Amino acid sequence: MRKPAIVIIVLSCLLMSCGADRNMKKGEKLLAIGEYYDAAEQFKQAYSRTPAKERDERGKRALKMAICYEKINATPKAIAAYRNVIRYKQDYIETHLSLARLLLKSGSYKEAAREFQMVLDSLPDNQLAKEGLKSAQSAPEIKQLGSRYTVKKMDVFNSRRADYSPMLCGDEYNQLFFTSTRNEAQGDELSGITGVKAGDIFFSQKDDKGKWGKPQTIDSGLNTEYDEGACCFSPDQRVMYLTQCVTDPSYPRYATIMTSNRADAAWGKPSLLEITRDTLSSYAHPAVSPDGEWLYFVSDMPGGKGGLDIWRIRLTAAGLGGVENLGDPINTEGNEMFPTFRPNGDLYFSSDGHAGMGGLDIFIAKVGSDGKYKLEHPGYPLNSQGDDFGCTFEGAHNKGFFSSNRGDGRGWDHIYSFENPEIMQTLKGWVYEMDGYELPAAQVYMVGDDGTNLKLSVKGDGSFEQVIEPGVNYILLAACKGFLNHKEELRVEPVSESKEYTLQFPLASIRVPVLIDNIFYDFDKATLRPESATSLDELVKLLTENPNVTIELSAHADYRGSAEYNKRLSQKRAESVVNYLIEHGIPQDRLTPKGYGVEKPKTIRKKLTEKYPWLKEDDVLTEDFIKKLDDKEKEEICNQLNRRTEFIVLRTTYGMFDDKGQLKTLPKSKPSSKKNAEEDDGFFIFD
C-alpha cells in the first residue's frame, strides 16, 4: 500500500512543479509587456505551487509578485511579498529600498526609516534612500502641523473603481473631465495591467445652481477600447491633449499623447502628437502652460534623471519645437508625474523622489526673481501618506480638485476637492469687438512696474483672469489681428480681503465701420451735447494708443427731411466731432470728416439681431425697408439706428515713412531681467 502512495506523492510534486514552471513562463511574458495584474496572478499561482522546502524558488517568485503588486498599487500585498523575499533570503539592497518606499506609502514611518537606514549603511550616496529617510522622519510632524487647506472626498464623481486626473473646463469652470475605470467605460475586456476595465474620459456638468451632475460618458469617438485619460486643454479650450495606451499582445505598453479637436461641442477622434521619433519611450500626462506656448509632459526617454521625468516642448503655429528636460530642482532619480498649472503660472506636479509624506506628493514650483524654480511642499491634508496628484484649479483662486488613493486598501484613486483661502487680488477682463462679439483669438499683454511682463491668453467667452499684486502699477494692452489695440491702466492697492477688478477691452475693427455710442447733438444742430464727452474722450484715447491710424469720421441721418438738408447737417456734425478730436491733441491730417446723410443706411450685424430679433443679419435699413414695417415702434428703432456717428480705418501706416517713402527706423527695445518671461520675444514694451 505504501508504494502506490509514494508514487502518487511523487507524481503530484512533479505535476505541481511543472504547473509552477508554466505559471512562471506565462508570468514572465505578461510582465514583459506590462500586464502586471495578470502577471501577478501567474506568479502567485507559481508561488503557491512551490513546496515550502524550496526556499530559494519561493523567494524568487515572491520577488516577481512584489514587483507586480507594487506596479498596480496593491501596497499591502507588495509589502507582504517583499517580506517573503527577505524571509527566504533572496533579498538585495534594492529589495529593502522598495520595501522602505512601500512602508512609507502605507504610513509605517518607523519601519520605513529602519529600512532606509539599512540601504544607506550599504549605499550612503543613494539619493532615493536619503530623501526617503527624510520623509519618514518628517512626515509625522508635517501631518501634525497641518495647513490652511481643506479637503473633501467628492462622492458625486467617484465610483467603485479608479477615478483620477480631474481637469476643469468651460468659461465658468462648469465642466469637469476626469479618467475612470468604472463599469460604464467602453470595451468588454478587463485590463491585464490593472484587472479592471481600461480607463475612459468622463465628464460632469455643473447646473445653474452650482450642483455637479452625474458623470457622463463621451460618445463622440474620443474614447476607445484602449486606455484614455489624464487630459488637459489649450487656453482657448478648443484642443484636448490626452494620454492613450493601446493594447498589443506581443509588445510592451507605451503611453502616447494624443490630441482631439472640439467641433460643435463634441470632441473628435484623437490623433497622435509625435513628440519625438523614439518609439520605445512613454509620453504621458500633458499640461499646457497658461500662455499656450509650451506643452509639459512626462516621459522615461533617454536623457532624464531617472524614473519618469517632466519635460516640455514648445508649441508653435508651424508645429512642435525642441524638447527640454526641466532638470533640477524638479526632476529626481524617482518619478515626477502629473504636471499641471495654476493660472498664475505656478507649476504643480507630483513626485516620489522628493522628501514628502509618502507615495506621490504634490509639489509647487514657482519661478523666482532669478528665473529659477523654487519648490514648496503644501503640507497636509493636500498631501497624505498615499499618492496625491492631478490638481485642477477653479480660476485664479487656490481651490479646485485633485486625486488621491489615501485610505483605499485596494489602491483605487478617488477625486477630492481642495481649497486654501487666500487674501488675493485678481483681475478679470473681457476682450470683444466694438458693437460685436467676444474675441477669443486676442492676446493681452500685461506689464507691471515690479518687472511683470506677461502674455495672457483669452478664453472662449473673450475673458481672461490674472492674479495681481498690491502696490503695483499695471498696463494692459489687448491686441487682435484685424483690430486696433486697446490699452488700460490699473493701480492695485493693498486690501484686507480678496478683491476682483474688472476691465473691458472693446476693440475697433479695421475692416468695418465702428459705431461710436452715445454721441448726442442739439436738436436740428451740429452742436455736441456735454453728455457726448465720455464717448469722445474714449475715441481720443483709442487714437492716441494707435498713432499710425487715420480714420474717416462719418455722420448719418434718417430718411426724414430732404436729402440735401440731411447731408449738410451730417457733414457739420462730423466736422464737430473732428474739431473735438483736434482740440484734444489728435493731428488734423489723421481725420477726415464725412457727412453721408441718408446715402449709407445702417447694415445690420449679427450681434444687433440678439437685441432686435425681428431684424436679420445683413438687413439694410433703407427707406423702403423701414416703411414696409407694420409697427411704428420698429420704424422708430430703425430711424434711431440710422442716426449714428461712426468711424472707419483708412490707413494703418500714418507717420511710419519719411519724406522719401522710406520706413522710419524704430527704436529696438532690449528685454531686461524681468520675471515671468522665458524668451526674449516674450517681452512687450509699452511707450
XYZ file of C-alpha atoms in Angstrom, residues 74-536:
463
model
C -1.577 46.888 -4.268
C 0.614 48.176 -1.445
C -0.323 45.710 1.359
C 0.219 42.723 -0.959
C 3.503 44.163 -2.235
C 4.785 44.675 1.336
C 3.867 41.088 2.262
C 5.595 39.757 -0.854
C 8.797 41.748 -0.241
C 8.865 40.475 3.341
C 8.707 36.924 1.978
C 11.631 37.719 -0.305
C 13.623 38.752 2.751
C 12.390 35.765 4.769
C 13.628 33.397 2.089
C 16.922 35.323 1.864
C 16.590 36.313 -1.770
C 16.846 39.993 -0.959
C 19.234 42.614 -2.260
C 19.711 46.252 -1.300
C 17.126 47.185 -3.952
C 14.619 44.899 -2.177
C 14.954 46.884 1.048
C 14.713 50.194 -0.827
C 11.466 49.094 -2.490
C 10.079 47.815 0.814
C 11.041 51.054 2.556
C 9.233 53.147 -0.071
C 6.121 50.994 0.273
C 6.195 51.193 4.057
C 6.428 54.969 3.715
C 3.393 54.893 1.438
C 1.445 52.834 3.986
C 2.274 55.279 6.794
C 4.568 52.865 8.655
C 7.148 55.576 9.153
C 9.310 53.942 11.851
C 9.670 50.689 9.918
C 10.350 52.654 6.737
C 13.079 54.645 8.482
C 14.813 51.411 9.571
C 14.758 50.046 6.029
C 16.018 53.314 4.512
C 18.836 53.392 7.075
C 19.774 49.828 6.148
C 20.074 50.905 2.498
C 22.164 53.944 3.420
C 24.506 51.811 5.507
C 25.443 49.996 2.300
C 24.858 52.810 -0.219
C 25.452 56.111 1.611
C 25.050 58.168 -1.586
C 21.706 56.703 -2.653
C 19.570 59.786 -3.186
C 16.219 57.985 -3.060
C 17.100 56.468 0.298
C 18.258 59.853 1.610
C 15.031 61.579 0.608
C 13.002 58.606 1.846
C 14.621 58.741 5.285
C 13.889 62.477 5.474
C 10.265 61.721 4.606
C 9.939 59.009 7.248
C 11.398 61.316 9.895
C 9.467 64.486 8.970
C 6.071 63.138 7.813
C 4.527 62.766 11.302
C 5.436 66.377 12.094
C 4.066 67.616 8.738
C 0.776 65.864 9.435
C 0.544 67.247 12.962
C 1.356 70.765 11.767
C -1.374 70.722 9.105
C -2.133 73.678 6.821
C -4.902 76.035 5.711
C -6.044 73.529 3.084
C -9.411 71.827 3.473
C -10.025 68.596 1.586
C -13.289 66.736 0.903
C -13.990 63.498 -0.936
C -16.337 64.152 -3.877
C -18.756 61.235 -3.904
C -20.649 62.683 -6.883
C -17.658 61.985 -9.141
C -16.386 58.748 -7.633
C -17.232 55.123 -8.419
C -16.235 51.729 -7.027
C -13.197 51.777 -9.315
C -10.456 54.317 -10.006
C -11.349 57.959 -10.724
C -8.458 60.376 -11.174
C -6.779 63.290 -13.007
C -9.659 65.818 -12.870
C -9.484 68.792 -15.222
C -11.883 71.746 -15.157
C -13.157 73.197 -18.419
C -15.661 75.811 -19.566
C -15.626 79.587 -19.353
C -17.288 79.345 -15.929
C -15.385 76.171 -14.924
C -18.681 74.313 -15.075
C -17.388 71.075 -16.618
C -15.077 68.550 -15.005
C -13.320 65.955 -17.144
C -11.593 63.020 -15.465
C -10.396 59.461 -16.032
C -12.333 56.466 -14.737
C -12.186 52.666 -14.946
C -15.834 52.352 -13.865
C -18.127 49.773 -15.465
C -19.521 52.315 -17.952
C -16.129 52.597 -19.674
C -16.007 51.266 -23.219
C -14.907 47.728 -24.059
C -15.841 44.403 -22.518
C -12.438 43.050 -21.521
C -10.642 43.647 -18.255
C -7.190 45.165 -18.498
C -4.281 42.832 -17.919
C -2.478 45.818 -16.427
C -4.966 46.697 -13.680
C -7.507 43.885 -13.584
C -10.365 46.295 -14.312
C -11.679 47.985 -17.438
C -9.405 50.244 -19.477
C -9.829 53.880 -18.472
C -12.052 56.339 -20.346
C -12.533 60.082 -20.056
C -15.833 61.060 -18.407
C -17.260 64.477 -17.622
C -19.666 66.085 -15.159
C -21.649 69.277 -15.768
C -22.474 71.869 -13.118
C -26.028 73.239 -13.271
C -27.209 76.827 -12.779
C -27.488 76.243 -9.018
C -23.870 75.136 -8.738
C -24.654 71.434 -8.317
C -22.496 68.872 -10.122
C -24.357 66.310 -12.224
C -23.831 62.576 -12.588
C -20.697 61.777 -14.643
C -21.393 61.034 -18.292
C -19.573 59.125 -20.982
C -18.241 60.853 -24.113
C -19.640 59.129 -27.200
C -18.051 61.232 -29.934
C -15.130 58.933 -30.800
C -12.817 60.334 -28.135
C -12.805 57.139 -26.070
C -11.851 53.725 -27.399
C -11.459 50.208 -26.016
C -7.950 51.248 -25.002
C -6.853 53.396 -22.060
C -7.555 57.136 -22.368
C -7.035 59.647 -19.613
C -5.012 62.406 -17.925
C -6.283 65.131 -20.239
C -5.802 68.897 -20.403
C -6.933 71.738 -22.669
C -5.432 74.524 -24.742
C -6.099 78.032 -23.347
C -8.956 78.555 -25.833
C -10.364 75.108 -24.844
C -10.643 74.019 -28.464
C -7.948 71.333 -28.295
C -7.763 68.490 -25.785
C -4.436 66.800 -25.082
C -4.774 63.326 -23.582
C -2.829 60.176 -22.796
C -3.611 56.946 -24.622
C -2.181 53.468 -24.080
C -3.059 50.849 -26.692
C -3.029 47.079 -26.288
C -0.717 44.771 -28.225
C -0.458 41.119 -27.138
C 3.188 40.919 -28.172
C 4.520 44.393 -27.448
C 5.221 46.423 -24.270
C 2.711 49.110 -23.309
C 3.966 52.574 -24.279
C 1.799 55.564 -23.495
C 1.399 58.259 -26.143
C -0.008 61.792 -26.163
C -2.962 62.401 -28.473
C -4.919 65.498 -29.467
C -8.655 65.870 -30.011
C -10.301 68.912 -31.578
C -13.668 70.237 -30.497
C -16.311 70.863 -33.141
C -19.898 71.837 -32.292
C -19.327 70.997 -28.617
C -18.191 67.440 -29.497
C -14.677 66.053 -29.138
C -13.328 64.321 -32.219
C -11.367 61.119 -32.660
C -7.854 61.511 -31.180
C -4.793 61.766 -33.408
C -1.182 61.116 -32.415
C 1.029 64.014 -31.358
C 4.504 62.842 -32.319
C 6.832 64.482 -29.806
C 9.923 62.526 -30.891
C 10.587 59.565 -33.160
C 11.540 57.439 -30.153
C 9.016 54.591 -30.152
C 10.472 52.824 -27.101
C 9.612 55.533 -24.562
C 6.342 56.609 -22.991
C 4.828 60.085 -23.270
C 2.016 60.914 -20.880
C 0.282 63.435 -18.586
C 0.179 66.505 -20.889
C -0.176 70.034 -19.475
C -0.315 73.274 -21.485
C 1.266 76.383 -19.957
C -1.165 79.267 -19.278
C 0.233 81.277 -22.208
C -0.310 78.320 -24.555
C 3.326 78.320 -25.678
C 4.587 75.127 -24.009
C 3.383 71.558 -23.661
C 4.693 69.901 -20.499
C 4.621 66.105 -20.304
C 6.061 63.057 -18.545
C 8.456 60.603 -20.165
C 11.078 57.942 -19.458
C 13.016 58.831 -22.621
C 16.848 58.813 -22.502
C 18.467 61.947 -21.093
C 16.379 62.175 -17.929
C 17.473 61.992 -14.307
C 15.890 58.610 -13.654
C 12.434 57.085 -13.450
C 9.839 59.367 -15.044
C 10.825 62.995 -15.632
C 8.883 66.116 -16.591
C 9.824 67.557 -19.977
C 8.460 70.325 -22.149
C 8.234 71.172 -25.846
C 7.364 74.481 -27.490
C 4.021 74.793 -29.290
C 4.197 76.988 -32.388
C 1.968 77.708 -35.368
C 4.478 75.792 -37.507
C 4.431 72.727 -35.240
C 6.411 71.423 -32.270
C 9.788 72.826 -31.253
C 12.653 71.149 -29.421
C 12.287 69.005 -26.292
C 13.690 70.195 -22.954
C 14.119 68.351 -19.652
C 13.107 70.560 -16.692
C 16.110 69.283 -14.737
C 16.917 70.486 -11.210
C 15.282 71.097 -8.841
C 12.138 69.462 -10.232
C 13.299 66.110 -11.582
C 14.945 63.462 -9.395
C 16.029 59.835 -9.601
C 12.456 58.972 -8.632
C 9.257 59.668 -10.568
C 7.929 63.141 -11.360
C 4.442 62.989 -12.849
C 1.109 64.743 -13.482
C 2.254 68.331 -14.191
C -0.455 70.993 -14.188
C -0.592 74.767 -13.952
C -2.351 77.222 -11.738
C -3.442 80.190 -13.898
C -0.843 82.416 -12.199
C 1.914 80.284 -13.772
C 2.811 78.123 -10.748
C 3.666 74.575 -11.831
C 2.146 71.777 -9.734
C 3.455 68.232 -10.068
C 3.703 65.002 -8.070
C 6.877 63.213 -7.067
C 8.063 60.247 -5.041
C 11.689 61.380 -5.340
C 11.480 64.476 -3.129
C 11.055 64.281 0.633
C 7.343 64.275 1.432
C 4.760 62.222 3.286
C 4.899 59.004 1.261
C 3.848 57.846 -2.197
C 3.396 60.645 -4.720
C 3.315 64.054 -3.048
C 2.140 67.267 -4.685
C 4.810 69.957 -5.013
C 4.578 73.558 -6.215
C 7.313 75.003 -8.436
C 7.387 78.805 -8.520
C 9.697 80.903 -10.675
C 11.887 83.154 -8.515
C 13.307 86.568 -9.341
C 16.413 84.815 -10.677
C 14.305 82.896 -13.201
C 14.845 79.560 -11.445
C 12.252 77.243 -9.943
C 11.816 77.119 -6.183
C 9.887 74.187 -4.704
C 7.230 74.262 -1.993
C 5.543 71.356 -0.223
C 1.920 72.367 0.541
C 1.719 70.033 3.535
C -1.163 68.040 4.958
C -4.042 67.437 4.129
C -3.436 68.227 0.450
C -0.709 65.612 0.730
C -1.025 62.318 2.595
C 0.836 59.039 3.026
C -0.726 57.799 -0.248
C -0.498 59.025 -3.834
C -1.708 62.605 -4.288
C -1.722 64.075 -7.777
C -3.578 65.713 -10.656
C -4.642 69.187 -9.452
C -7.013 71.419 -11.387
C -7.960 74.970 -10.419
C -11.212 76.904 -10.443
C -9.888 80.127 -11.892
C -7.247 82.178 -10.141
C -8.225 81.116 -6.633
C -6.448 78.327 -4.794
C -9.351 75.894 -4.988
C -10.343 73.036 -7.235
C -9.988 69.256 -7.369
C -7.260 66.615 -7.197
C -6.982 62.830 -6.934
C -5.641 60.551 -4.210
C -5.690 56.886 -3.180
C -5.393 57.742 0.530
C -7.201 55.277 2.768
C -8.146 52.885 -0.044
C -6.761 49.416 0.667
C -7.251 48.367 -2.961
C -5.178 51.294 -4.191
C -8.050 52.896 -6.156
C -7.761 56.627 -6.780
C -10.651 58.968 -5.988
C -11.393 62.630 -6.639
C -11.272 65.182 -3.813
C -11.955 68.900 -3.645
C -9.474 71.283 -2.046
C -9.445 74.916 -1.001
C -6.847 77.157 0.562
C -8.414 80.513 1.464
C -6.013 83.249 0.435
C -6.224 87.012 0.551
C -5.592 87.726 -3.075
C -6.438 90.262 -5.712
C -7.394 89.210 -9.194
C -8.115 90.923 -12.466
C -10.843 89.725 -14.809
C -11.067 91.265 -18.228
C -13.163 90.872 -21.357
C -11.926 91.417 -24.908
C -14.613 91.924 -27.528
C -15.295 93.693 -30.782
C -16.928 97.093 -30.550
C -20.579 96.549 -31.480
C -19.808 92.819 -31.828
C -18.886 89.532 -30.194
C -16.090 88.337 -27.938
C -12.609 87.848 -29.443
C -11.073 84.588 -28.192
C -8.241 84.974 -30.733
C -6.991 88.102 -28.942
C -3.883 88.337 -26.776
C -3.464 90.546 -23.737
C -0.034 91.896 -22.847
C 0.469 92.832 -19.206
C 3.380 94.864 -17.852
C 3.878 95.890 -14.214
C 6.385 98.226 -12.614
C 7.530 95.294 -10.456
C 9.009 93.676 -13.569
C 5.946 91.637 -14.556
C 5.836 91.011 -18.301
C 3.152 88.535 -19.370
C 1.253 87.468 -22.445
C -2.215 86.296 -21.387
C -4.471 84.055 -23.451
C -8.173 84.802 -23.831
C -10.830 82.134 -23.243
C -13.745 81.262 -25.492
C -16.003 83.931 -23.994
C -13.357 86.616 -24.524
C -12.399 86.717 -20.848
C -9.110 86.308 -19.028
C -8.070 86.182 -15.382
C -4.821 87.023 -13.678
C -3.588 87.317 -10.099
C -2.225 90.799 -9.394
C -0.031 92.128 -6.609
C -0.752 95.048 -4.252
C 1.283 98.194 -4.702
C 1.939 97.549 -8.399
C 1.007 99.712 -11.372
C -0.067 97.637 -14.374
C -0.538 98.476 -18.040
C -2.536 96.055 -20.170
C -2.812 96.071 -23.936
C -5.332 93.909 -25.814
C -4.474 93.102 -29.430
C -6.098 91.012 -32.149
C -5.399 90.688 -35.850
C -7.762 92.915 -37.820
C -8.464 95.215 -34.859
C -6.973 98.294 -33.243
C -5.226 97.887 -29.900
C -6.831 98.916 -26.630
C -4.861 99.871 -23.513
C -5.936 100.056 -19.871
C -4.036 101.020 -16.730
C -4.579 99.692 -13.223
C -3.184 100.631 -9.821
C -3.559 97.881 -7.211
C -3.868 98.999 -3.600
C -3.325 96.750 -0.547
C -6.519 95.145 0.815
C -7.559 93.208 3.896
C -9.775 90.755 1.984
C -9.868 89.273 -1.503
C -10.885 91.631 -4.296
C -11.559 91.258 -8.027
C -11.007 94.083 -10.505
C -12.778 94.113 -13.855
C -11.654 95.763 -17.091
C -13.269 95.970 -20.523
C -11.286 95.860 -23.778
C -13.563 96.781 -26.718
C -11.502 96.527 -29.926
C -12.311 98.542 -33.016
C -12.301 96.690 -36.323
C -10.141 97.971 -39.169
C -12.404 96.300 -41.733
C -15.945 97.504 -40.977
C -17.443 100.790 -39.710
C -17.305 101.178 -35.944
C -20.261 102.763 -34.163
C -19.451 105.485 -31.615
C -22.124 105.093 -28.968
C -23.714 107.945 -27.026
C -22.868 110.868 -29.318
C -25.592 113.492 -28.906
C -26.225 116.770 -30.771
C -28.617 119.629 -30.099
C -31.876 119.178 -31.987
C -31.548 120.101 -35.637
C -27.992 121.382 -34.993
C -24.386 120.198 -35.150
C -23.571 121.302 -31.603
C -22.246 118.446 -29.461
C -24.065 117.989 -26.168
C -21.983 117.706 -22.952
C -23.002 114.053 -22.402
C -21.086 113.157 -25.586
C -17.752 113.904 -23.912
C -17.325 110.456 -22.341
C -17.514 108.598 -25.657
C -15.432 111.214 -27.478
